């Protein structure tokens, strides 16, 4: 189905001999269907998990860079672990990296904790010494009560101007961008599919200009609402149908799978 190749390696104890062939076949099929063939390099990680490095034979998927985490890599890793681990079977976590083997989660947490402690110690050392507290101000003199028939002018209290609101994400609907015919056709087809099937879809790893093009392209498509949600690298275009339809039971994930156990 694809040109994906995996070198032979010695199985590791603790379940590695069971999931390695299945992981190879799944990655072969998924990457082949994506149109991004890659060479697979398996390795036993120090924490007992199984690590695989993807060496793409051509261009990498959009938003994917060697040695860096991305939403595409995280989604692929999550999907593989869901497919490899079934209720009642022994679990061995699979790590996915691009261009190099990813750092095991336990080692990454230790490194981040050490960096946080070093930063806290440096901030404490650079903090200025506490200044002696100033004496409490003397109480204001009590104003005499005005005589009958005289009007007392109420003192005007100075009002502190409110701090300006923190600017949020730019609104893609107000941006002026050039039309991309190919992106327009894909976006409208996805919007029509969301409306007809009642499914929720999301487009991730798009640049701000492309998100604006998608919003303009789907204007006028009935039965679906399209908007941008999230901030930074997690900002995405969301397709929300007016009449959502429930997923069939056969496509739902097992209830006893713990997503926290499958984080890389």
XYZ file of C-alpha atoms in Angstrom:
264
model
C 0.000 0.000 0.000
C 2.958 2.308 0.665
C 6.743 2.402 0.574
C 7.113 2.464 4.354
C 9.957 0.272 5.549
C 10.912 -0.765 9.073
C 14.279 -2.254 10.027
C 14.368 -5.446 11.997
C 15.244 -5.046 15.670
C 15.409 -7.266 18.728
C 12.089 -7.355 20.645
C 12.209 -5.957 24.165
C 10.789 -7.773 27.167
C 7.445 -6.743 28.610
C 5.206 -6.823 25.520
C 7.487 -5.225 22.897
C 7.416 -8.363 20.729
C 3.596 -8.147 20.607
C 2.949 -4.534 19.614
C 5.940 -3.876 17.340
C 4.629 -5.799 14.292
C 1.150 -4.374 14.752
C 2.519 -0.850 15.146
C 4.563 -1.296 11.968
C 1.529 -2.448 9.981
C -0.701 0.339 11.315
C 1.873 3.042 10.616
C 2.446 1.618 7.152
C -1.253 1.822 6.317
C -1.895 5.221 7.929
C 1.110 6.968 6.399
C 0.385 5.357 3.044
C -3.202 6.649 3.084
C -1.955 10.089 4.120
C 0.394 10.147 1.141
C 3.542 10.667 3.227
C 5.661 7.473 3.102
C 8.380 7.198 5.710
C 11.072 4.876 6.992
C 10.345 3.556 10.491
C 13.062 3.218 13.119
C 11.972 1.381 16.300
C 13.818 1.641 19.603
C 13.242 0.527 23.202
C 12.946 3.643 25.387
C 14.547 3.896 28.817
C 11.175 3.981 30.602
C 10.002 0.689 29.059
C 7.939 2.210 26.257
C 8.479 1.593 22.534
C 9.795 4.527 20.506
C 9.522 4.982 16.733
C 11.187 7.701 14.644
C 9.558 8.650 11.330
C 11.971 9.545 8.515
C 9.768 10.856 5.698
C 11.011 9.911 2.244
C 9.641 13.100 0.693
C 7.985 16.193 2.079
C 6.683 16.127 5.644
C 2.977 16.720 6.409
C 2.003 20.377 6.884
C 2.984 21.681 10.317
C 5.421 18.820 11.004
C 9.107 19.569 11.618
C 11.884 17.124 12.582
C 12.613 17.026 16.295
C 9.529 19.060 17.287
C 6.121 18.107 18.633
C 3.043 19.051 16.618
C -0.688 18.409 16.638
C -0.293 15.957 13.746
C 2.320 13.873 15.600
C 0.362 14.005 18.876
C -2.833 12.911 17.102
C -1.038 10.075 15.322
C 0.503 8.872 18.608
C -2.870 9.025 20.398
C -4.611 7.117 17.582
C -1.952 4.384 17.460
C -2.106 3.750 21.211
C -5.893 3.560 21.074
C -5.710 0.971 18.282
C -2.882 -1.049 19.848
C -4.295 -1.347 23.369
C -7.546 -3.175 23.954
C -9.295 -3.872 27.271
C -7.788 -6.829 29.109
C -4.484 -6.818 27.207
C -1.060 -5.854 28.494
C -0.209 -2.275 27.608
C 3.063 -0.843 26.397
C 3.030 2.812 25.416
C 4.196 3.818 21.918
C 6.092 7.087 21.428
C 6.185 8.738 17.978
C 8.784 11.261 16.840
C 9.841 12.824 13.541
C 13.468 12.675 12.454
C 14.586 11.467 15.881
C 13.354 9.393 18.787
C 11.168 11.393 21.209
C 12.209 11.924 24.787
C 10.397 9.590 27.235
C 7.714 11.290 29.260
C 9.331 10.529 32.640
C 12.645 12.066 31.566
C 10.907 15.104 30.068
C 8.966 15.714 33.301
C 12.183 15.506 35.351
C 13.917 17.963 33.021
C 10.994 20.415 33.117
C 10.778 20.167 36.908
C 14.516 20.843 37.276
C 14.257 23.833 34.910
C 11.298 25.236 36.874
C 13.191 24.901 40.164
C 16.259 26.610 38.678
C 14.120 29.466 37.330
C 12.416 29.906 40.724
C 15.785 29.996 42.506
C 17.138 32.556 40.032
C 14.053 34.750 40.413
C 14.343 34.606 44.205
C 18.013 35.629 44.022
C 17.254 38.584 41.755
C 14.262 39.804 43.780
C 14.886 43.214 45.455
C 15.223 43.367 49.236
C 12.015 44.301 51.048
C 11.742 48.033 51.826
C 10.849 49.218 55.358
C 7.176 49.883 55.675
C 6.143 53.541 55.589
C 4.386 55.004 58.641
C 0.626 54.962 58.520
C -0.850 58.261 57.301
C -2.435 60.509 59.872
C -6.222 60.424 59.967
C -7.918 63.140 57.963
C -9.330 65.965 60.037
C -13.028 65.736 60.711
C -14.954 68.301 58.750
C -17.239 70.555 60.660
C -20.929 70.112 60.081
C -22.261 72.987 57.956
C -24.666 75.371 59.599
C -28.375 75.178 58.842
C -29.209 76.796 55.528
C -25.711 76.402 54.113
C -24.967 73.832 51.381
C -21.857 71.766 51.645
C -20.112 70.955 48.339
C -19.389 67.232 48.081
C -15.700 66.564 47.367
C -15.053 65.091 43.992
C -13.272 61.754 44.216
C -10.598 61.067 41.609
C -11.366 57.996 39.592
C -8.562 55.750 38.458
C -8.937 54.997 34.740
C -9.617 51.329 34.021
C -6.734 49.342 32.547
C -7.152 48.628 28.839
C -8.485 45.168 28.042
C -5.951 42.619 26.933
C -6.219 42.139 23.182
C -7.434 38.684 22.198
C -7.050 36.669 19.054
C -7.622 38.583 15.844
C -11.011 38.061 14.215
C -10.402 36.212 10.960
C -13.756 37.399 9.581
C -12.521 40.993 9.418
C -9.330 40.159 7.510
C -8.950 40.950 3.830
C -7.265 37.997 2.084
C -6.920 36.823 -1.500
C -9.160 33.917 -2.478
C -7.652 30.433 -2.901
C -9.897 28.450 -5.307
C -8.622 25.030 -4.170
C -9.048 25.844 -0.478
C -12.482 27.348 -1.143
C -13.713 24.173 -2.849
C -12.423 21.913 -0.051
C -13.887 24.133 2.688
C -17.348 24.249 1.081
C -17.388 20.487 0.558
C -16.472 19.918 4.204
C -19.168 22.365 5.342
C -21.792 20.627 3.177
C -20.695 17.242 4.531
C -20.953 18.490 8.126
C -24.480 19.798 7.476
C -25.716 16.662 5.666
C -24.189 14.061 8.042
C -24.569 16.036 11.266
C -20.884 15.605 12.101
C -18.491 18.008 13.869
C -15.221 18.719 12.055
C -12.185 20.875 12.813
C -9.267 22.127 10.706
C -6.010 22.488 12.636
C -2.482 23.743 11.882
C -3.858 26.419 9.528
C -2.278 29.827 9.293
C -4.343 32.891 10.157
C -4.756 33.852 6.495
C -5.991 30.358 5.578
C -8.476 30.383 8.482
C -9.842 33.664 7.132
C -10.115 32.145 3.635
C -12.063 29.158 4.993
C -14.533 31.415 6.853
C -15.180 33.464 3.730
C -15.469 30.345 1.559
C -18.252 28.719 3.624
C -20.457 31.800 3.802
C -23.959 30.916 2.645
C -23.678 27.139 3.191
C -26.939 26.181 4.958
C -27.215 23.864 7.962
C -23.767 24.496 9.464
C -22.032 27.142 11.563
C -18.305 27.700 11.053
C -16.169 29.621 13.531
C -12.613 29.887 14.908
C -11.843 28.683 18.436
C -8.758 28.436 20.654
C -5.605 30.508 20.898
C -2.080 30.313 19.511
C -1.070 26.993 17.957
C -4.323 25.430 19.225
C -6.555 27.816 17.246
C -8.707 25.896 14.779
C -11.688 26.228 12.413
C -14.726 24.349 13.803
C -17.690 23.117 11.722
C -20.839 22.792 13.906
C -23.937 21.270 12.243
C -27.362 22.656 13.125
C -28.696 19.107 13.502
C -25.967 16.917 15.050
C -26.280 13.153 14.542
C -25.042 10.581 17.107
C -22.069 8.395 16.222
C -22.748 4.708 15.580
C -21.750 2.441 18.474
C -19.167 0.550 16.439
C -17.145 3.748 15.902
C -17.040 4.756 19.574
C -13.881 4.165 21.615
C -13.881 1.695 24.562
C -15.106 3.291 27.783
C -12.312 1.903 29.968
C -9.461 3.478 27.985
C -7.720 6.133 30.052
C -6.528 9.015 27.876
C -4.145 10.228 30.587
C -2.185 6.957 30.217
C -1.674 7.628 26.519
C -0.037 11.029 26.721
C 3.492 11.266 25.347
